Amino acid sequence: MSERSRRSRFDGRVVLVTGAAGGIGLATARAFAGEGASVVLADRDRERVFAASEGIRDHGGEATAATVDVTDPDSVGDMVTAAVDAYGGLHIAVNNAGIPSAIGGAFEDIDVDDWRQLIDTNLTGTFLCMRAEVPALRAAGGTAIVNTASIQSLVAAPGMPAYIASKHGVAGLTKAAALDLIASGIRVNAVAPGFIETPMLTPVIADPGIRSSLESTAPIGRIGSPDEVAQAILFLASDAAAYIVGTLLSVDGGLAVL
Ligand code: NAI
């Protein structure tokens, strides 16, 4: 594919990305904008998400921002309306907002409020976004939803059952929605990142011992970058993935095959 056609892969497409104030979401928004899309960046962090969209515009991209709390159906509805109002429709949605859990502690001491917050954000938040996006995608002839799952949608790890349950839920939701929506021409898929250097992982890898342990656990021998996940999201959203439906694409340096 030539540079020219790569750059215009998403020309004329309107893309909504949640959790776009930083990390994987921001890298994804930048990548779509760099390839011709008009991008709506949504996040609960108003200041950072508006600065992020301004940064994209400063580099010649087309972008706007919206605040959203993905756990709130009304807020999610307003986000989709804002996206449609901004650019006249919606063609691609990336549901990426998420929170990590504390690691460790006894299973029987899991706080019910913490459990609910994890499930509400990572799983119910993804569902609420998809539910609100589908009518807008149908109306505009939209073609793809990509969710951010996790290596922890495929395998478990000790000390973080709520996060793992939420991300296994995203995997199931992705497959179920893929079947329900394919007749409408909407392909639903997910990426399953491993260890990626984002604000979510920063406090964990600030400890050099933990950083080197994560690096050596990944068969590729390093932590991944948000841009590497973004490229997988763009692929799943592109026409090159026209026959890919309901899959989880691992972007994990080989972790899932260990
Ligand atoms: P991040 O913390 O930079 O990005 C998450 C974004 O979601 C933040 O900007 C945050 O403000 C936003 N957010 C959280 N709750 C929200 C809510 N209720 N409403 C709206 N926005 C909300 O972290 P990262 O790593 O970029 O995370 C993106 C996704 O990738 C998450 O779903 C995460 O679980 C997933 N992931 C990350 C991995 C990593 O190693 N960094 C590995 C596997 C999955």
Short mmCIF file of C-alpha atoms and ligand atoms in Angstrom, two decimals:
data_model
loop_
_atom_site.label_atom_id
_atom_site.label_comp_id
_atom_site.label_asym_id
_atom_site.label_seq_id
_atom_site.Cartn_x
_atom_site.Cartn_y
_atom_site.Cartn_z
CA MET A 1 0.00 0.00 0.00
CA SER A 2 1.39 3.40 -0.92
CA GLU A 3 2.00 6.15 1.65
CA ARG A 4 -0.69 8.23 -0.01
CA SER A 5 -3.39 5.54 0.25
CA ARG A 6 -2.33 4.65 3.82
CA ARG A 7 -2.77 8.24 4.88
CA SER A 8 -6.27 8.41 3.50
CA ARG A 9 -7.43 5.00 4.75
CA PHE A 10 -10.09 6.65 6.95
CA ASP A 11 -10.78 9.70 4.83
CA GLY A 12 -14.36 10.90 5.40
CA ARG A 13 -14.88 8.53 8.33
CA VAL A 14 -16.07 9.77 11.73
CA VAL A 15 -14.46 7.88 14.61
CA LEU A 16 -15.40 8.00 18.31
CA VAL A 17 -12.74 6.91 20.82
CA THR A 18 -13.46 6.64 24.56
CA GLY A 19 -10.74 6.84 27.18
CA ALA A 20 -8.94 9.17 24.76
CA ALA A 21 -7.33 11.58 27.24
CA GLY A 22 -4.14 9.51 27.24
CA GLY A 23 -2.58 6.09 26.74
CA ILE A 24 -4.02 3.70 24.16
CA GLY A 25 -7.07 5.89 23.47
CA LEU A 26 -5.03 8.99 22.64
CA ALA A 27 -2.60 7.01 20.47
CA THR A 28 -5.61 5.56 18.63
CA ALA A 29 -7.24 8.96 18.14
CA ARG A 30 -3.98 10.38 16.79
CA ALA A 31 -3.50 7.44 14.43
CA PHE A 32 -7.04 7.73 13.00
CA ALA A 33 -6.64 11.49 12.57
CA GLY A 34 -3.30 10.90 10.84
CA GLU A 35 -5.09 8.70 8.32
CA GLY A 36 -7.84 11.13 7.42
CA ALA A 37 -10.60 10.49 9.97
CA SER A 38 -12.54 13.12 11.89
CA VAL A 39 -12.10 11.99 15.48
CA VAL A 40 -14.22 12.57 18.58
CA LEU A 41 -12.12 12.01 21.69
CA ALA A 42 -14.19 11.23 24.80
CA ASP A 43 -13.07 10.86 28.38
CA ARG A 44 -14.17 11.68 31.91
CA ASP A 45 -11.02 13.81 32.33
CA ARG A 46 -12.27 17.05 30.74
CA GLU A 47 -9.02 19.01 30.87
CA ARG A 48 -6.81 16.30 29.41
CA VAL A 49 -9.23 15.21 26.69
CA PHE A 50 -9.77 18.77 25.43
CA ALA A 51 -6.00 19.33 25.43
CA ALA A 52 -5.57 16.05 23.54
CA SER A 53 -8.00 17.03 20.77
CA GLU A 54 -6.36 20.45 20.53
CA GLY A 55 -3.00 18.73 20.11
CA ILE A 56 -4.37 16.73 17.18
CA ARG A 57 -5.77 19.87 15.54
CA ASP A 58 -2.41 21.63 16.06
CA HIS A 59 -0.85 18.86 13.97
CA GLY A 60 -3.36 19.35 11.15
CA GLY A 61 -5.82 16.63 12.16
CA GLU A 62 -9.60 16.95 12.48
CA ALA A 63 -10.67 16.36 16.08
CA THR A 64 -13.06 17.45 18.77
CA ALA A 65 -13.56 16.43 22.39
CA ALA A 66 -16.46 15.37 24.60
CA THR A 67 -16.64 14.62 28.29
CA VAL A 68 -18.28 11.34 29.23
CA ASP A 69 -18.72 9.04 32.16
CA VAL A 70 -19.13 5.65 30.49
CA THR A 71 -20.93 4.28 33.57
CA ASP A 72 -23.79 6.77 33.07
CA PRO A 73 -26.28 5.96 30.27
CA ASP A 74 -27.37 9.61 29.89
CA SER A 75 -23.79 10.84 29.65
CA VAL A 76 -23.01 8.14 27.07
CA GLY A 77 -26.08 9.15 25.04
CA ASP A 78 -24.94 12.78 25.12
CA MET A 79 -21.46 11.71 23.92
CA VAL A 80 -22.87 9.93 20.87
CA THR A 81 -25.15 12.88 20.10
CA ALA A 82 -22.16 15.23 20.35
CA ALA A 83 -20.18 13.05 17.94
CA VAL A 84 -23.00 12.95 15.40
CA ASP A 85 -23.62 16.69 15.75
CA ALA A 86 -19.91 17.47 15.32
CA TYR A 87 -19.35 15.61 12.06
CA GLY A 88 -22.78 14.54 10.80
CA GLY A 89 -22.63 10.83 11.60
CA LEU A 90 -20.64 7.99 13.12
CA HIS A 91 -18.78 5.27 11.20
CA ILE A 92 -16.37 3.66 13.68
CA ALA A 93 -16.45 3.40 17.50
CA VAL A 94 -13.56 2.41 19.76
CA ASN A 95 -14.66 1.57 23.29
CA ASN A 96 -11.46 1.81 25.25
CA ALA A 97 -12.14 3.60 28.57
CA GLY A 98 -11.16 1.45 31.52
CA ILE A 99 -9.73 1.42 35.01
CA PRO A 100 -7.25 -0.93 36.68
CA SER A 101 -7.79 -2.67 39.98
CA ALA A 102 -5.65 -2.77 43.06
CA ILE A 103 -3.53 -5.91 43.02
CA GLY A 104 -3.38 -8.37 45.90
CA GLY A 105 -5.39 -8.97 49.06
CA ALA A 106 -7.47 -11.91 50.18
CA PHE A 107 -10.35 -12.94 47.92
CA GLU A 108 -12.86 -12.74 50.76
CA ASP A 109 -11.80 -9.15 51.49
CA ILE A 110 -12.73 -7.81 48.03
CA ASP A 111 -14.70 -4.64 48.62
CA VAL A 112 -18.14 -4.80 46.98
CA ASP A 113 -18.01 -1.13 45.96
CA ASP A 114 -14.60 -1.65 44.32
CA TRP A 115 -15.97 -4.73 42.51
CA ARG A 116 -18.98 -2.78 41.24
CA GLN A 117 -16.84 0.15 40.07
CA LEU A 118 -14.59 -2.16 38.02
CA ILE A 119 -17.53 -4.00 36.43
CA ASP A 120 -19.51 -0.77 35.90
CA THR A 121 -16.62 0.94 34.12
CA ASN A 122 -14.91 -1.81 32.14
CA LEU A 123 -17.86 -4.06 31.27
CA THR A 124 -21.12 -2.13 31.69
CA GLY A 125 -19.41 0.99 30.34
CA THR A 126 -18.47 -0.88 27.16
CA PHE A 127 -22.03 -2.19 26.85
CA LEU A 128 -23.60 1.24 27.39
CA CYS A 129 -21.35 2.78 24.75
CA MET A 130 -22.10 0.05 22.21
CA ARG A 131 -25.84 0.29 22.88
CA ALA A 132 -25.80 4.04 22.25
CA GLU A 133 -23.46 3.84 19.25
CA VAL A 134 -25.32 1.19 17.26
CA PRO A 135 -28.27 3.38 16.10
CA ALA A 136 -25.84 6.12 15.04
CA LEU A 137 -23.62 3.61 13.21
CA ARG A 138 -26.64 2.10 11.45
CA ALA A 139 -27.92 5.54 10.43
CA ALA A 140 -24.59 6.52 8.86
CA GLY A 141 -23.70 3.15 7.33
CA GLY A 142 -21.01 2.67 9.98
CA THR A 143 -18.90 -0.44 9.72
CA ALA A 144 -16.92 -1.26 12.86
CA ILE A 145 -16.76 -1.33 16.63
CA VAL A 146 -13.46 -2.17 18.31
CA ASN A 147 -13.38 -2.76 22.07
CA THR A 148 -10.28 -2.76 24.24
CA ALA A 149 -10.20 -6.09 26.03
CA SER A 150 -6.96 -7.40 27.62
CA ILE A 151 -4.63 -10.35 27.93
CA GLN A 152 -6.74 -10.73 31.05
CA SER A 153 -9.76 -11.42 28.84
CA LEU A 154 -8.00 -14.67 27.89
CA VAL A 155 -6.12 -15.79 30.98
CA ALA A 156 -6.16 -14.97 34.70
CA ALA A 157 -3.51 -13.74 37.11
CA PRO A 158 -3.50 -13.76 40.89
CA GLY A 159 -4.81 -10.86 42.97
CA MET A 160 -7.12 -9.02 40.54
CA PRO A 161 -10.37 -10.98 40.13
CA ALA A 162 -12.65 -7.96 39.49
CA TYR A 163 -10.47 -6.66 36.64
CA ILE A 164 -10.17 -10.13 35.15
CA ALA A 165 -13.93 -10.75 35.40
CA SER A 166 -14.62 -7.36 33.78
CA LYS A 167 -12.25 -8.05 30.87
CA HIS A 168 -13.49 -11.63 30.35
CA GLY A 169 -16.92 -9.97 30.19
CA VAL A 170 -15.71 -7.60 27.47
CA ALA A 171 -14.57 -10.64 25.48
CA GLY A 172 -17.98 -12.31 25.79
CA LEU A 173 -19.81 -9.09 25.01
CA THR A 174 -17.65 -8.55 21.92
CA LYS A 175 -18.45 -12.02 20.57
CA ALA A 176 -22.17 -11.78 21.38
CA ALA A 177 -22.54 -8.32 19.83
CA ALA A 178 -20.55 -9.42 16.79
CA LEU A 179 -23.20 -12.03 16.04
CA ASP A 180 -26.11 -9.68 16.72
CA LEU A 181 -24.75 -6.81 14.61
CA ILE A 182 -23.09 -8.42 11.60
CA ALA A 183 -26.38 -8.49 9.68
CA SER A 184 -26.37 -4.68 9.98
CA GLY A 185 -22.92 -4.54 8.41
CA ILE A 186 -21.25 -3.65 11.71
CA ARG A 187 -18.20 -5.78 12.54
CA VAL A 188 -17.42 -6.00 16.27
CA ASN A 189 -13.94 -7.05 17.37
CA ALA A 190 -11.53 -6.37 20.23
CA VAL A 191 -7.85 -5.95 20.88
CA ALA A 192 -6.29 -7.80 23.79
CA PRO A 193 -3.21 -5.82 24.88
CA GLY A 194 -0.52 -7.20 27.15
CA PHE A 195 1.76 -4.89 29.16
CA ILE A 196 1.54 -1.45 27.51
CA GLU A 197 3.37 1.67 28.68
CA THR A 198 0.46 4.02 29.49
CA PRO A 199 -0.57 6.16 32.48
CA MET A 200 -2.40 3.07 33.76
CA LEU A 201 0.82 1.05 33.99
CA THR A 202 3.13 3.94 34.98
CA PRO A 203 2.73 3.57 38.76
CA VAL A 204 3.36 -0.18 38.51
CA ILE A 205 6.49 0.00 36.34
CA ALA A 206 7.94 2.91 38.31
CA ASP A 207 9.49 0.13 40.41
CA PRO A 208 12.50 -1.01 38.32
CA GLY A 209 12.20 -4.57 39.67
CA ILE A 210 8.60 -4.85 38.52
CA ARG A 211 9.44 -3.25 35.18
CA SER A 212 12.18 -5.73 34.41
CA SER A 213 10.03 -8.62 35.60
CA LEU A 214 7.22 -7.58 33.19
CA GLU A 215 9.75 -7.11 30.39
CA SER A 216 11.16 -10.57 30.88
CA THR A 217 7.70 -12.16 31.24
CA ALA A 218 6.71 -10.97 27.76
CA PRO A 219 8.33 -13.35 25.24
CA ILE A 220 9.29 -10.36 23.08
CA GLY A 221 11.37 -9.05 26.00
CA ARG A 222 9.87 -5.59 26.35
CA ILE A 223 6.77 -3.61 27.27
CA GLY A 224 4.58 -2.49 24.37
CA SER A 225 3.77 1.04 23.25
CA PRO A 226 0.28 2.56 22.92
CA ASP A 227 0.99 3.12 19.21
CA GLU A 228 1.43 -0.62 18.70
CA VAL A 229 -2.07 -1.22 20.10
CA ALA A 230 -3.47 1.68 18.08
CA GLN A 231 -2.23 0.11 14.84
CA ALA A 232 -4.08 -3.12 15.67
CA ILE A 233 -7.25 -1.15 16.41
CA LEU A 234 -6.97 0.68 13.08
CA PHE A 235 -6.49 -2.62 11.28
CA LEU A 236 -9.62 -4.14 12.87
CA ALA A 237 -11.59 -0.99 11.99
CA SER A 238 -10.34 -0.95 8.39
CA ASP A 239 -11.67 -2.61 5.27
CA ALA A 240 -8.57 -4.85 5.34
CA ALA A 241 -10.33 -6.67 8.22
CA ALA A 242 -13.60 -7.04 6.28
CA TYR A 243 -13.91 -10.78 7.06
CA ILE A 244 -12.87 -10.53 10.74
CA VAL A 245 -15.85 -10.74 13.08
CA GLY A 246 -15.98 -11.30 16.84
CA THR A 247 -12.26 -11.89 17.29
CA LEU A 248 -9.84 -10.86 20.04
CA LEU A 249 -6.56 -9.75 18.50
CA SER A 250 -3.70 -10.18 20.97
CA VAL A 251 -1.19 -7.32 21.02
CA ASP A 252 1.00 -8.65 23.78
CA GLY A 253 4.48 -9.60 22.56
CA GLY A 254 3.59 -13.28 22.85
CA LEU A 255 2.15 -13.37 26.38
CA ALA A 256 -1.03 -15.19 25.37
CA VAL A 257 0.84 -18.11 23.85
CA LEU A 258 2.96 -18.79 26.95
P1 NAI B 1 -5.19 5.06 30.71
O1 NAI B 1 -5.45 5.14 32.18
O2 NAI B 1 -4.19 5.95 30.10
O3 NAI B 1 -6.54 5.29 29.88
C1 NAI B 1 -7.80 5.00 30.36
C2 NAI B 1 -8.67 6.22 30.14
O4 NAI B 1 -10.02 5.88 30.48
C3 NAI B 1 -8.27 7.40 31.04
O5 NAI B 1 -8.02 8.55 30.26
C4 NAI B 1 -9.46 7.58 31.97
O6 NAI B 1 -9.71 8.93 32.32
C5 NAI B 1 -10.59 6.99 31.13
N1 NAI B 1 -11.71 6.56 31.94
C6 NAI B 1 -11.69 5.78 33.05
N2 NAI B 1 -12.93 5.65 33.57
C7 NAI B 1 -13.76 6.36 32.75
C8 NAI B 1 -15.16 6.61 32.77
N3 NAI B 1 -15.96 6.11 33.72
N4 NAI B 1 -15.68 7.36 31.78
C9 NAI B 1 -14.89 7.89 30.82
N5 NAI B 1 -13.55 7.69 30.77
C10 NAI B 1 -12.99 6.94 31.72
O7 NAI B 1 -4.82 3.55 30.46
P2 NAI B 1 -4.67 2.67 29.14
O8 NAI B 1 -3.67 1.67 29.46
O9 NAI B 1 -4.50 3.51 27.95
O10 NAI B 1 -6.08 1.94 29.11
C11 NAI B 1 -6.92 1.87 27.97
C12 NAI B 1 -7.61 0.53 27.97
O11 NAI B 1 -6.62 -0.49 27.75
C13 NAI B 1 -8.32 0.17 29.27
O12 NAI B 1 -9.57 -0.44 28.95
C14 NAI B 1 -7.39 -0.85 29.89
O13 NAI B 1 -8.06 -1.73 30.75
C15 NAI B 1 -6.84 -1.54 28.66
N6 NAI B 1 -5.61 -2.29 28.84
C16 NAI B 1 -4.45 -1.64 29.21
C17 NAI B 1 -3.28 -2.38 29.37
C18 NAI B 1 -1.98 -1.75 29.77
O14 NAI B 1 -1.03 -2.48 30.05
N7 NAI B 1 -1.86 -0.45 29.82
C19 NAI B 1 -3.27 -3.83 29.15
C20 NAI B 1 -4.53 -4.39 28.74
C21 NAI B 1 -5.64 -3.62 28.60
#
